[in-house]
PDB file of C-alpha atoms in Angstrom:
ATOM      1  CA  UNK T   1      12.618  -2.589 -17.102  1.00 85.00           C
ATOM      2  CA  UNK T   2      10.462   0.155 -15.813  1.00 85.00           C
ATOM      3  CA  UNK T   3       7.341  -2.967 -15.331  1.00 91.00           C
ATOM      4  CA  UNK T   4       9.143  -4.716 -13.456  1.00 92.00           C
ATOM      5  CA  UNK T   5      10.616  -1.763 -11.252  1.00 91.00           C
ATOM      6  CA  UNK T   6       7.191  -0.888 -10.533  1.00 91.00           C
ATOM      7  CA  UNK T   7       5.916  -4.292  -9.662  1.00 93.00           C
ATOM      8  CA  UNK T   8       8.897  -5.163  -7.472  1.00 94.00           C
ATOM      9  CA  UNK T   9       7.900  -2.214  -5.407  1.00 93.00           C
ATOM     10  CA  UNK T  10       4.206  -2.999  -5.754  1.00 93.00           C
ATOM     11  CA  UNK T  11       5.511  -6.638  -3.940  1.00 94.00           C
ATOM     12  CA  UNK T  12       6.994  -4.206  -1.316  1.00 93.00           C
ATOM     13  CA  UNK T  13       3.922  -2.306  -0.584  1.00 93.00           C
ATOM     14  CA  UNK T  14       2.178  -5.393  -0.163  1.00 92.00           C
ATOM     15  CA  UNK T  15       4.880  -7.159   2.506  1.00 93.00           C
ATOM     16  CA  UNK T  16       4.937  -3.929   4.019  1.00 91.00           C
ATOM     17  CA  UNK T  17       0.946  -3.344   4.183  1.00 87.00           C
ATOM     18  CA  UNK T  18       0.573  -6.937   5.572  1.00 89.00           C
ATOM     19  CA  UNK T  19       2.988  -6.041   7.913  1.00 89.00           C
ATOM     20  CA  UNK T  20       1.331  -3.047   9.323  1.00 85.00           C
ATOM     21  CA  UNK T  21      -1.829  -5.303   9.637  1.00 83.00           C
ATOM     22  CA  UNK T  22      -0.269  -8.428  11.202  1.00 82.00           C
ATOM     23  CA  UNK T  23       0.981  -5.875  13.617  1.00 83.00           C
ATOM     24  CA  UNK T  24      -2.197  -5.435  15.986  1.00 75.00           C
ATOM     25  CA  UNK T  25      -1.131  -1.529  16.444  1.00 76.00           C
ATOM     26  CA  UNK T  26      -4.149   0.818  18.313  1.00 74.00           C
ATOM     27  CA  UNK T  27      -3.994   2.783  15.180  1.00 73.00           C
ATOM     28  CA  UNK T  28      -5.642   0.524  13.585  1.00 70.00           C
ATOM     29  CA  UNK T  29      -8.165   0.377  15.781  1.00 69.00           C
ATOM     30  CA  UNK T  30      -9.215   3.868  14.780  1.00 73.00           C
ATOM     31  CA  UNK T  31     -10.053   2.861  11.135  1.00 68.00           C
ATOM     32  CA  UNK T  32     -13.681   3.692   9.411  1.00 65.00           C
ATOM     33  CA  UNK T  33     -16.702   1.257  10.189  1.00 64.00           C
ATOM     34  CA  UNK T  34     -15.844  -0.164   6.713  1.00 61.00           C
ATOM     35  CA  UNK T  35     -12.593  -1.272   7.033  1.00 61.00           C
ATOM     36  CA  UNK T  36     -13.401  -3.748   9.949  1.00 59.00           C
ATOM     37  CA  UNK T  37     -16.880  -4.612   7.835  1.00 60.00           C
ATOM     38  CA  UNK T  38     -14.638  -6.148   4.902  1.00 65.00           C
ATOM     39  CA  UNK T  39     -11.682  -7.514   7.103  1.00 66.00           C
ATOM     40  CA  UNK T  40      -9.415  -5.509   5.824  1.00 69.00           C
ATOM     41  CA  UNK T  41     -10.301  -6.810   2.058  1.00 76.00           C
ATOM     42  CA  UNK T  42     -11.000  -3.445   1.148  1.00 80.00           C
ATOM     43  CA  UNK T  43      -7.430  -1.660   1.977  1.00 80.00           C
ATOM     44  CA  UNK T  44      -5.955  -4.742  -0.051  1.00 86.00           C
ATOM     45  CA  UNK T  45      -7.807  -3.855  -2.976  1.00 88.00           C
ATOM     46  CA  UNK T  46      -6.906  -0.594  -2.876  1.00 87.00           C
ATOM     47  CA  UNK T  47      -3.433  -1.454  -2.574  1.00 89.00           C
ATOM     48  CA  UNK T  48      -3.800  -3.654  -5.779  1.00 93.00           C
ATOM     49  CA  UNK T  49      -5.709  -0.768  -7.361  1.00 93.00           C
ATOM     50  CA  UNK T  50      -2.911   1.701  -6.787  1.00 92.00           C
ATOM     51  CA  UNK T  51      -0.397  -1.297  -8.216  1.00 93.00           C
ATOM     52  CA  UNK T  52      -2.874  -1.697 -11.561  1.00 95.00           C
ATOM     53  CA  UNK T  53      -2.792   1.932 -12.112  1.00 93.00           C
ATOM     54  CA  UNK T  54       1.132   2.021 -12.189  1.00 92.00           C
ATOM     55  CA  UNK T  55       1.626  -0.954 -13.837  1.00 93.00           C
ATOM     56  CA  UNK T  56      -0.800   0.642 -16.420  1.00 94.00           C
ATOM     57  CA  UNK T  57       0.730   3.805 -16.406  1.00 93.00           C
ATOM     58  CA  UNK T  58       4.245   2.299 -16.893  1.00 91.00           C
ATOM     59  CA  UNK T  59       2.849   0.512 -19.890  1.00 93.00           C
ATOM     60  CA  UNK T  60       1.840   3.244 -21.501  1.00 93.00           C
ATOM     61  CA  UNK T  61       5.005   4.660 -21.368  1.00 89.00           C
ATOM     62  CA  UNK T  62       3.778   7.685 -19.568  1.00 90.00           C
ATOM     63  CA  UNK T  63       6.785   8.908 -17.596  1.00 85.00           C
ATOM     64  CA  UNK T  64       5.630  10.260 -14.684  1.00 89.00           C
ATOM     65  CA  UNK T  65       3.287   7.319 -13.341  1.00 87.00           C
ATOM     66  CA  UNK T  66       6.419   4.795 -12.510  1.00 88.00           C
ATOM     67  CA  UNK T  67       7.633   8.302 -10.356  1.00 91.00           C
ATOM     68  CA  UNK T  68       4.455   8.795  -8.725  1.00 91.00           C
ATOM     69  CA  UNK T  69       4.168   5.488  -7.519  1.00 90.00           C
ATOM     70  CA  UNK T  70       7.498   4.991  -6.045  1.00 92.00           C
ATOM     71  CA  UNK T  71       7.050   8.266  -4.326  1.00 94.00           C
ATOM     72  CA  UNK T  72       3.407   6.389  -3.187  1.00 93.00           C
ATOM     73  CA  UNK T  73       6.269   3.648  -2.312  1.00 94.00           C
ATOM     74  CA  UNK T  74       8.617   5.747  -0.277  1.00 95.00           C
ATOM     75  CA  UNK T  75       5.337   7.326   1.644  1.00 95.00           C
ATOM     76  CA  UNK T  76       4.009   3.850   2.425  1.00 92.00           C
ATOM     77  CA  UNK T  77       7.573   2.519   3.876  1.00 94.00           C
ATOM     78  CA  UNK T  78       7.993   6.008   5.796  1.00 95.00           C
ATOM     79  CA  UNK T  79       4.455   5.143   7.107  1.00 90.00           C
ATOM     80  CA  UNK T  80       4.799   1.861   8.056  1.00 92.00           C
ATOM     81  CA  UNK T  81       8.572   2.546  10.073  1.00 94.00           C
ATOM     82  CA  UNK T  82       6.576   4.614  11.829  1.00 92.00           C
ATOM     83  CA  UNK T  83       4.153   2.250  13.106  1.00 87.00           C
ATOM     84  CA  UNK T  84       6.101  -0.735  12.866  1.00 89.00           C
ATOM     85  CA  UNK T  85       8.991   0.897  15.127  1.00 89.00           C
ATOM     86  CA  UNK T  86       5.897   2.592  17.865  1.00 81.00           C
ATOM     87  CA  UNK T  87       6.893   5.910  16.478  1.00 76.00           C
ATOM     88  CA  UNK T  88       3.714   6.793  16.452  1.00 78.00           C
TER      89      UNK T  88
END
């Protein structure tokens, strides 16, 4: 149950990333040389890294990796309401 907690929210952090990029905010405009070098492959990878690792985690049955990452969830959303709303 825990699995597939973690990858529904690892679905979530991926609308809500692709959201945040579809958006065209100036904030983004302000990212490292890199991240406009890879077209924005390299955040996405990340992003699947940081879903591997929980998934992994969660597997293992180590308790606090399905926590961190739905605190790495609940970061990302309060993130991206900000710049999806023009908070910031």
């Amino acid at each position: 149950m825990a699995i597939l907690v973690t990858f529904l929210l690892g679905i979530g952090n991926f609308a809500l990333h692709r959201a945040v990029m579809d958006s065209g905010h100036p904030l983004l405009g302000k990212m490292p040389w890199f991240y406009h070098a890879l077209h924005q492959r390299f955040s996405f990878a990340i992003e699947f890294l940081m879903l591997f690792a929980g998934l992994l985690l969660t597997a293992q049955g180590i308790a606090w990796g399905p926590v961190a990452y739905l605190g790495y969830t609940a970061l990302n959303g309060l993130s991206a309401w900000l710049i999806l709303s023009d908070r910031i």
